[in-house]
XYZ file of N, CA and C in Angstrom:
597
model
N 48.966 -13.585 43.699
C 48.049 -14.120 44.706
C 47.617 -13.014 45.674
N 46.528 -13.119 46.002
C 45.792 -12.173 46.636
C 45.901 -12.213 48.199
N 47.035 -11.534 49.330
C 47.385 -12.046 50.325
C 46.206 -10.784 51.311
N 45.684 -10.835 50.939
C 44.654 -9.847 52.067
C 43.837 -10.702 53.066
N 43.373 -11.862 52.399
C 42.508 -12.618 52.960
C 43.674 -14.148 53.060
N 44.293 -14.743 53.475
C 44.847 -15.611 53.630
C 44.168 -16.776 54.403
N 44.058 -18.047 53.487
C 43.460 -19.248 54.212
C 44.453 -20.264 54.976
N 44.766 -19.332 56.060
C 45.310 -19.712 57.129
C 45.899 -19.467 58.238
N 45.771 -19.886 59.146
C 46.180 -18.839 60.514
C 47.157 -20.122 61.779
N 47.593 -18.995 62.269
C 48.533 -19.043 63.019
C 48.161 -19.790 64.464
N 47.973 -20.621 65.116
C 47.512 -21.275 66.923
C 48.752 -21.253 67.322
N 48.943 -20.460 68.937
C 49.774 -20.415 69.616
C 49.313 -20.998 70.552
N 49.767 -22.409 71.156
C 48.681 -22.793 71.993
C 49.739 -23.268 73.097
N 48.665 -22.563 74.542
C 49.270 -22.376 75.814
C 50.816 -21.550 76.138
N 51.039 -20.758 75.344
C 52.546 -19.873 75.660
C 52.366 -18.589 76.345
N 51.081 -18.235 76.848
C 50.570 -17.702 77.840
C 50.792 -18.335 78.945
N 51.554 -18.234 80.238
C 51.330 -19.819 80.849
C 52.358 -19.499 82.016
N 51.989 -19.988 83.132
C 52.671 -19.074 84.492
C 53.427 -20.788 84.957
N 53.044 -21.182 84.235
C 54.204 -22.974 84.809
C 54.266 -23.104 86.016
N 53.408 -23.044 86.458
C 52.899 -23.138 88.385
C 52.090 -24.618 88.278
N 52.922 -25.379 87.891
C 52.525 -26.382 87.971
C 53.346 -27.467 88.467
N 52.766 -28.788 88.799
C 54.435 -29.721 88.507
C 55.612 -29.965 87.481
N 56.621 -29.857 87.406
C 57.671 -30.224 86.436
C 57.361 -28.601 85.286
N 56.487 -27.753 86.234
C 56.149 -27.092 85.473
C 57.692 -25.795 84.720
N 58.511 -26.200 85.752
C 60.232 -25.722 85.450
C 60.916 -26.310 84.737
N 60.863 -27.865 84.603
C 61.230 -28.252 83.526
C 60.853 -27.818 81.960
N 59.409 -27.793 81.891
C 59.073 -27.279 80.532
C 59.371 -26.489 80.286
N 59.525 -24.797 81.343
C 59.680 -23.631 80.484
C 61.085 -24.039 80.161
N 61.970 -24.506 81.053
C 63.221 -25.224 80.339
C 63.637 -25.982 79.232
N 62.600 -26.627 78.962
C 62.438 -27.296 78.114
C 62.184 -26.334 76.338
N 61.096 -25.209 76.770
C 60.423 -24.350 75.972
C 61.438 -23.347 75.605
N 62.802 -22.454 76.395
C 63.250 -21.889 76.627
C 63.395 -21.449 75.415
N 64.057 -21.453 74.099
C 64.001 -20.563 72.787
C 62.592 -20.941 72.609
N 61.714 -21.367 72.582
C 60.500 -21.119 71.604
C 60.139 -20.058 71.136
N 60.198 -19.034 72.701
C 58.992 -17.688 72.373
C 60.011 -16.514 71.354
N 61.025 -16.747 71.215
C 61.954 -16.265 70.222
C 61.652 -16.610 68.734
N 61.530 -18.214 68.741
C 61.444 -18.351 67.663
C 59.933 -18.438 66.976
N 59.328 -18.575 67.799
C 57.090 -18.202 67.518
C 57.461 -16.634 67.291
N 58.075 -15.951 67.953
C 57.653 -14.678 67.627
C 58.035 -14.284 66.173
N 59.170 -15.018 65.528
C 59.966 -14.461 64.332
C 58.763 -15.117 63.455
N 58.158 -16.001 63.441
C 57.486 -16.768 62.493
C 56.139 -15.928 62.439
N 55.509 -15.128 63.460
C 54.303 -14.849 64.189
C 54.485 -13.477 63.297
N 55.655 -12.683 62.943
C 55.998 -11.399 62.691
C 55.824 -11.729 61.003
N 56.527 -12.786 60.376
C 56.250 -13.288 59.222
C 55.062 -13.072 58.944
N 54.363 -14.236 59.285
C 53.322 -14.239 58.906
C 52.198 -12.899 58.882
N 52.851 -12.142 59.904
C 51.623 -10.732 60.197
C 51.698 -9.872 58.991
N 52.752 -10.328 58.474
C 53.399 -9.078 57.229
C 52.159 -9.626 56.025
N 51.934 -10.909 55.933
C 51.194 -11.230 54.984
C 49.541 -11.721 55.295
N 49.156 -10.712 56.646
C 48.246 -10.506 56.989
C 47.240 -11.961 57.518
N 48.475 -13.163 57.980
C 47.916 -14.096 58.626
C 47.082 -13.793 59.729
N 45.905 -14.247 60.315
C 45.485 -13.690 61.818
C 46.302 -15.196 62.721
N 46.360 -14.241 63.284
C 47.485 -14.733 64.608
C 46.373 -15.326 66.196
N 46.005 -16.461 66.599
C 45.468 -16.813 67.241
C 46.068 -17.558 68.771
N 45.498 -16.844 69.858
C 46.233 -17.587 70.928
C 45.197 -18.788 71.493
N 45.355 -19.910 71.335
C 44.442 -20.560 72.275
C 44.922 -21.286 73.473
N 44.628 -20.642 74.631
C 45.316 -20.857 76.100
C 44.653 -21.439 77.202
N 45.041 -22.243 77.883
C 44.335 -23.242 79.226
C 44.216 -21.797 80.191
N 42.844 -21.747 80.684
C 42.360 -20.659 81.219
C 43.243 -21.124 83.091
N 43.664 -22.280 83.219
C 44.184 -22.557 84.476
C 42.926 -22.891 85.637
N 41.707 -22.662 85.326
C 40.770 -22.900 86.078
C 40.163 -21.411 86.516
N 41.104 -21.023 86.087
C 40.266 -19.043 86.624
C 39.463 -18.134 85.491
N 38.156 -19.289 85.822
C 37.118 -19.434 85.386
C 36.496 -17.961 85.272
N 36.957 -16.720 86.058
C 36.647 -15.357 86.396
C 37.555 -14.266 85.540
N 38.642 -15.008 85.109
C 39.415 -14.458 84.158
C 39.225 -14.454 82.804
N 39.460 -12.904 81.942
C 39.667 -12.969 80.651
C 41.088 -13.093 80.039
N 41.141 -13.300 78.966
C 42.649 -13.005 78.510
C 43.788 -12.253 78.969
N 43.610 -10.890 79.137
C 44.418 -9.801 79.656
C 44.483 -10.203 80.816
N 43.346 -10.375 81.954
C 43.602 -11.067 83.233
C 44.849 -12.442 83.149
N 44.881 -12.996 82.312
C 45.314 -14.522 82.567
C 47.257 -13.903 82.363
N 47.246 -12.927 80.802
C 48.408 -12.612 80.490
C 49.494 -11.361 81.773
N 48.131 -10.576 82.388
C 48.679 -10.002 83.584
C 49.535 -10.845 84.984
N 48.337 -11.934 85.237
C 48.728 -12.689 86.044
C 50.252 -13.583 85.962
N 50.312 -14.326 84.800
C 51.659 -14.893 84.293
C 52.773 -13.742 84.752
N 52.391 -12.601 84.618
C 53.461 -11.134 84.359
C 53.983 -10.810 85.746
N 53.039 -11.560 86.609
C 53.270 -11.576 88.208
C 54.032 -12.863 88.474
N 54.797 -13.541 87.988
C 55.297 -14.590 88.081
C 56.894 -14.444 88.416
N 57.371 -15.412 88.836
C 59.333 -15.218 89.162
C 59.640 -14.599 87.482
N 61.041 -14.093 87.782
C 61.765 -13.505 85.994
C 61.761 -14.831 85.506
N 62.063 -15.559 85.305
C 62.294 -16.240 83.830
C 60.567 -16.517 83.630
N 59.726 -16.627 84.046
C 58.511 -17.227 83.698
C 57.827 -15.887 83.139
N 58.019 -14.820 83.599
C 57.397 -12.895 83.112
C 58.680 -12.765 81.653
N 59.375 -13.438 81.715
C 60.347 -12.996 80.663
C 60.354 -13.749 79.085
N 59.571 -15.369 79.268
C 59.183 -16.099 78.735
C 57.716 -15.551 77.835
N 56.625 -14.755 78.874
C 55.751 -14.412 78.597
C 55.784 -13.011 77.758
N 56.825 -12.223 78.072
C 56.762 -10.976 78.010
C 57.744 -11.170 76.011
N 58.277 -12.219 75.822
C 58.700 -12.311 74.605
C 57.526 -12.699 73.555
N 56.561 -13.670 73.947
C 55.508 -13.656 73.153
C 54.110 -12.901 73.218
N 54.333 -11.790 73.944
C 53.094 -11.232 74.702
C 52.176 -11.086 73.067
N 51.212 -10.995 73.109
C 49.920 -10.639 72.620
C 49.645 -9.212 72.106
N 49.583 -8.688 70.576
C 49.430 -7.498 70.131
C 48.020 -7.683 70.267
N 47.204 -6.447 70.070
C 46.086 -5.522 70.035
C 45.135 -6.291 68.756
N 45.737 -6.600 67.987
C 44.934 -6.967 66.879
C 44.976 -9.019 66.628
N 45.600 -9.458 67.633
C 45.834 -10.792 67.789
C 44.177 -11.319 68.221
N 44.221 -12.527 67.992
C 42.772 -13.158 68.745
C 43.269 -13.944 70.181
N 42.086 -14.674 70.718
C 42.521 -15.521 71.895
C 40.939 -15.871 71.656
N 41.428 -17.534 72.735
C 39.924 -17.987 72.947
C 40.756 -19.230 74.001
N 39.883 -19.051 75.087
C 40.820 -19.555 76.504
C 39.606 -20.865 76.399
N 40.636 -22.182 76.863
C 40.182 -23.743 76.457
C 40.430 -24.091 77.894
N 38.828 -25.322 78.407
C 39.016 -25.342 79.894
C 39.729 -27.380 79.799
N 39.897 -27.530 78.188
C 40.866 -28.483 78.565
C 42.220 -28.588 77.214
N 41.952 -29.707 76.909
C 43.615 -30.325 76.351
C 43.558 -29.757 75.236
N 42.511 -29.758 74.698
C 42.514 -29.142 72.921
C 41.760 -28.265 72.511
N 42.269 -27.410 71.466
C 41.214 -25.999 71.443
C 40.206 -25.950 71.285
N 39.742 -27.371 70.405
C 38.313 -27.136 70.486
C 37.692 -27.805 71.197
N 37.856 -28.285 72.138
C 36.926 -28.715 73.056
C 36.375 -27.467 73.871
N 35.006 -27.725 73.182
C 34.121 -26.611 74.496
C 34.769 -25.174 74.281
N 35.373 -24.869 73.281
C 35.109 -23.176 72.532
C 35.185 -22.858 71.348
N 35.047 -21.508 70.878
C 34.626 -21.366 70.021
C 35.686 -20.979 68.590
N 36.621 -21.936 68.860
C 37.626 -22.023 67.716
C 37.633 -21.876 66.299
N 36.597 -23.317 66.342
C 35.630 -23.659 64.557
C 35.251 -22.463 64.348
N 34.335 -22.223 65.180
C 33.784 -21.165 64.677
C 34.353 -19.642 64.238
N 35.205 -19.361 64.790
C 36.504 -18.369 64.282
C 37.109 -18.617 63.329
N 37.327 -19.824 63.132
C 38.216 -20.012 61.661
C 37.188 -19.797 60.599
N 36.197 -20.705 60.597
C 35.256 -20.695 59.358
C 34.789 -19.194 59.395
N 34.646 -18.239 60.456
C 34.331 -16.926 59.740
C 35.885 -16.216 59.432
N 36.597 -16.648 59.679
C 38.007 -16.062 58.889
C 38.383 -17.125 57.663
N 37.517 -17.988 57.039
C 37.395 -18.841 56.025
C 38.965 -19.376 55.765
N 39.425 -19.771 56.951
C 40.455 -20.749 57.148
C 40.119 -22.394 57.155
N 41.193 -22.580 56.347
C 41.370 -24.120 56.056
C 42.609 -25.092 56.708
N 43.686 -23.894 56.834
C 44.651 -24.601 57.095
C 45.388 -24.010 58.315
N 45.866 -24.604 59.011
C 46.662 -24.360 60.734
C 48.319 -24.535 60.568
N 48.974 -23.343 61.066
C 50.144 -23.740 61.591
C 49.707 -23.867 63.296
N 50.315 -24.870 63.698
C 50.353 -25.324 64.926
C 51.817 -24.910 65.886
N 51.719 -24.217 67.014
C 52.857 -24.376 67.887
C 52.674 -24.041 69.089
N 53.505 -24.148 69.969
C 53.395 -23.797 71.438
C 53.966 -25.167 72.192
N 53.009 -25.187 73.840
C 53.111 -26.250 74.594
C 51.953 -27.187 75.291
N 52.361 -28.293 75.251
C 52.898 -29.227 75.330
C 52.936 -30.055 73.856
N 53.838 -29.944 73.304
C 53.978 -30.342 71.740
C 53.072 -31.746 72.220
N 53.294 -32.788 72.686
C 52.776 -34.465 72.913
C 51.616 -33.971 74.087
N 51.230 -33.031 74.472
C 49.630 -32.601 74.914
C 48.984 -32.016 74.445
N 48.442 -30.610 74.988
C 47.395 -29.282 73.913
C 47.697 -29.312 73.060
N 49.029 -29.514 71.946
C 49.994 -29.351 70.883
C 48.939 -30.631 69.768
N 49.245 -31.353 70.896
C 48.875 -32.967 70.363
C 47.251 -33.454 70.164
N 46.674 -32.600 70.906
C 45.422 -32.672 71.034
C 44.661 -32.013 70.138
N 44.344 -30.716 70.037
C 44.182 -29.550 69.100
C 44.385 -29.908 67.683
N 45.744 -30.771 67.284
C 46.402 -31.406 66.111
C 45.068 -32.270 65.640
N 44.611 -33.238 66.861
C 44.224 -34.374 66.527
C 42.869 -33.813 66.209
N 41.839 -32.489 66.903
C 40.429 -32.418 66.990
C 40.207 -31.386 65.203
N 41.781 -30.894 64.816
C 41.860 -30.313 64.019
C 41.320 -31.134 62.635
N 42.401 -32.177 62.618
C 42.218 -33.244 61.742
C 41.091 -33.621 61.167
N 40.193 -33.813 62.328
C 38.913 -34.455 62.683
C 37.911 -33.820 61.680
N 38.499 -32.626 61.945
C 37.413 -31.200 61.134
C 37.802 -30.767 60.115
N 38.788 -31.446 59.394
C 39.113 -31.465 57.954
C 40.138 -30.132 57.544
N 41.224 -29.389 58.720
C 42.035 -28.744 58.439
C 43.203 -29.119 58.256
N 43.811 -28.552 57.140
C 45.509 -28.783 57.032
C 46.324 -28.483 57.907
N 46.822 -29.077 58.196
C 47.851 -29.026 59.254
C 49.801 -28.785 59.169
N 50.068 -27.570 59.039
C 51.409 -26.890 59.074
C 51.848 -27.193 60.710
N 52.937 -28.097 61.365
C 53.172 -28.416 62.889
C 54.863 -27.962 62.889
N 55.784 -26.664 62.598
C 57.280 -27.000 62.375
C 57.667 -27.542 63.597
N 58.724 -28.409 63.282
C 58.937 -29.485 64.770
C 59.767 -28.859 65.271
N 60.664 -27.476 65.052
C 61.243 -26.793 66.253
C 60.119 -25.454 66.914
N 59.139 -25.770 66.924
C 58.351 -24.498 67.452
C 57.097 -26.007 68.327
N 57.540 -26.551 68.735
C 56.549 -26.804 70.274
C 57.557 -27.479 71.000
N 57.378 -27.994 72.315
C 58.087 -28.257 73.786
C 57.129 -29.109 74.469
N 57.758 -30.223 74.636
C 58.075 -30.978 75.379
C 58.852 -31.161 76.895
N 57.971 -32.174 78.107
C 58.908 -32.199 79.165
C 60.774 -32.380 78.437
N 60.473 -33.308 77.715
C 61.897 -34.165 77.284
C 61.591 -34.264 75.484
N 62.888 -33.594 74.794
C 63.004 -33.762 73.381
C 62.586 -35.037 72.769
N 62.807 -35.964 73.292
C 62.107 -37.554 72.637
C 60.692 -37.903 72.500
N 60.106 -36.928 74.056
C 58.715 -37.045 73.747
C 58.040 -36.068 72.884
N 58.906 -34.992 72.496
C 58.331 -34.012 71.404
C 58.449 -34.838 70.218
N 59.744 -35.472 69.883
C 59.746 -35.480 68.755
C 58.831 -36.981 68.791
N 58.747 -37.886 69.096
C 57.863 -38.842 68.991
C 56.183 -38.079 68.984
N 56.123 -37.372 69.221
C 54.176 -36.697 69.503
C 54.724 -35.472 67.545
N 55.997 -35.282 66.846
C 55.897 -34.735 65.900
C 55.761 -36.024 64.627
N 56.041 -36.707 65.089
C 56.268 -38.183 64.401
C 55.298 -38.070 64.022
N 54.219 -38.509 65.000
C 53.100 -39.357 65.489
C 52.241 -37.942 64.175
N 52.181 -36.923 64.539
C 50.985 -35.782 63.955
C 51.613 -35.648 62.373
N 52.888 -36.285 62.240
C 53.315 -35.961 60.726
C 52.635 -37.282 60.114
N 52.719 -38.454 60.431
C 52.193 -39.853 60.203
C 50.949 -40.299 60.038
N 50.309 -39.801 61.184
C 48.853 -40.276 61.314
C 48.119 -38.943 61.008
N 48.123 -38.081 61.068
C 47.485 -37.061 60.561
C 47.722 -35.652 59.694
N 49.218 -36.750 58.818
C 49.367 -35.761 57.333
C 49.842 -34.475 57.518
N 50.811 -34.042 59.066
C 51.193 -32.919 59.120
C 52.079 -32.878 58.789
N 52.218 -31.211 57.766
C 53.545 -30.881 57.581
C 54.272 -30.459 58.638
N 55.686 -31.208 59.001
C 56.614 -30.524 60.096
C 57.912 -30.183 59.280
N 57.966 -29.463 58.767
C 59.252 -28.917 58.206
C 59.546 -27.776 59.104
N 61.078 -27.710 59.513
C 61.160 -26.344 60.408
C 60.872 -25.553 60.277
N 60.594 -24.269 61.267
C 60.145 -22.594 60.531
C 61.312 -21.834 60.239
N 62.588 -22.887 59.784
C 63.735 -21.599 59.393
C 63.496 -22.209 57.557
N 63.194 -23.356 57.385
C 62.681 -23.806 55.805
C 61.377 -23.814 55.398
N 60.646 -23.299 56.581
C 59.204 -23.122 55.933
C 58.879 -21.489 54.762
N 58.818 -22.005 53.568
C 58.626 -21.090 52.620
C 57.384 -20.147 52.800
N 56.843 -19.102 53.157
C 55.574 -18.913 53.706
C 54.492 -18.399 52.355
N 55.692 -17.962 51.106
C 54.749 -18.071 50.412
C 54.172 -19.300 49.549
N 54.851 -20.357 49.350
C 54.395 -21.865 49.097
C 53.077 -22.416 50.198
N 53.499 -21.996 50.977
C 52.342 -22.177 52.374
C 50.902 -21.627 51.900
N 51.053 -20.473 51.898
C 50.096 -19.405 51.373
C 49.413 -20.104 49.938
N 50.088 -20.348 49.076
C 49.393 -21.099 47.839
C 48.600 -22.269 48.288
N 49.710 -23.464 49.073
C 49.286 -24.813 49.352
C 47.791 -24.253 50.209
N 47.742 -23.131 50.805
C 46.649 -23.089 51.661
C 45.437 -22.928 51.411
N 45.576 -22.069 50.068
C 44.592 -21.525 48.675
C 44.331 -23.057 48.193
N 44.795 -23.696 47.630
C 44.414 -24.393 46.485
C 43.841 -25.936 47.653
N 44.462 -25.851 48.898
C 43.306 -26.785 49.378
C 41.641 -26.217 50.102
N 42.120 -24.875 50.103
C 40.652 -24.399 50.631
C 39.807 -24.502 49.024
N 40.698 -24.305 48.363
C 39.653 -24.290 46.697
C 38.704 -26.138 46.965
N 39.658 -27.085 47.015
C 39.391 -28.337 46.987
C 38.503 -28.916 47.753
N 37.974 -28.106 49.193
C 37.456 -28.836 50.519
C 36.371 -27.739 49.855
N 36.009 -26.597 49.505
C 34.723 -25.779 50.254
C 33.691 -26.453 48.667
């Protein structure tokens, strides 16, 4: 199989993220191994030349680009710069900053995938039962496969993750198998032979 061009990519969505919000301490608490374990999966996949995509709530700083948004977080108390600084953003990564719940609302997501002739999404980050949940659902909509492993997004509280992994494995046909049993080259095929089927 021909892994140069791979039909499928990686959404890290909102792990850029300064948690200056309400309960916004609970989540990174909540999140606390993620950016450990996105990064091991994120490194995987780079080996087999997945593109790696961040799509992040711009926070309202509407004047900010990416590097601005990832600097700013970096100005944050230690555990919130230390959170960030484990999944920081390589040179050759994408981003495309979302002014709400799901990536594609109002940017230019679709349109990035279909010129990287992607079909299929691994999904992770935060709020697994929000942006997580949302993004899942606008994904669906637009006829992509959906890879969600249910230990790579966060939740305020584990019940509401795993009920919002339920919910995206059920109603919208996602695979959630963990990323310590996700096979990446079975992935890689399953990803081929449904982009063969949809284009």
């Amino acid at each position: 199989m021909n892994h140069s061009s791979p039909r499928v990519a990686m959404l890290i969505i909102d792990m850029i993220n300064d948690f200056s919000f309400e309960e916004g301490q609970d989540l990174i608490e909540s999140a606390s191994n993620l950016p450990e374990k996105v990064s091991i999966l994120k490194k995987q996949l780079k080996s087999y030349n997945v593109p790696i995509i961040y799509v992040n709530d711009n926070y309202g700083r509407w004047q900010s680009d990416f590097k601005d948004l990832f600097n700013h977080c970096m100005q944050q108390q230690q555990n919130v710069r230390e959170f960030n600084e484990l999944i920081k953003p390589e040179e050759d990564d994408y981003f495309v900053l979302k002014p709400q719940f799901s990536g594609f609302y109002a940017t230019p997501l679709d349109i990035l995938l279909r010129q990287l002739d992607v079909q299929t999404l691994i999904l992770c980050g935060v709020a697994g039962n929000m942006c997580v949940h949302f993004t899942a659902n606008d994904a669906y909509m637009r006829g992509y496969q959906l890879f969600i492993p249910s230990d790579l997004s966060a939740s305020l509280t584990k019940e509401e993750n795993e009920q919002a992994i339920s919910i995206m494995k059920t109603v919208l046909g996602a695979t959630t198998t963990s990323s310590e049993n996700l096979s990446i080259d079975s992935l890689l095929e399953d990803a081929e032979e449904y982009y063969d089927r949809t284009i």
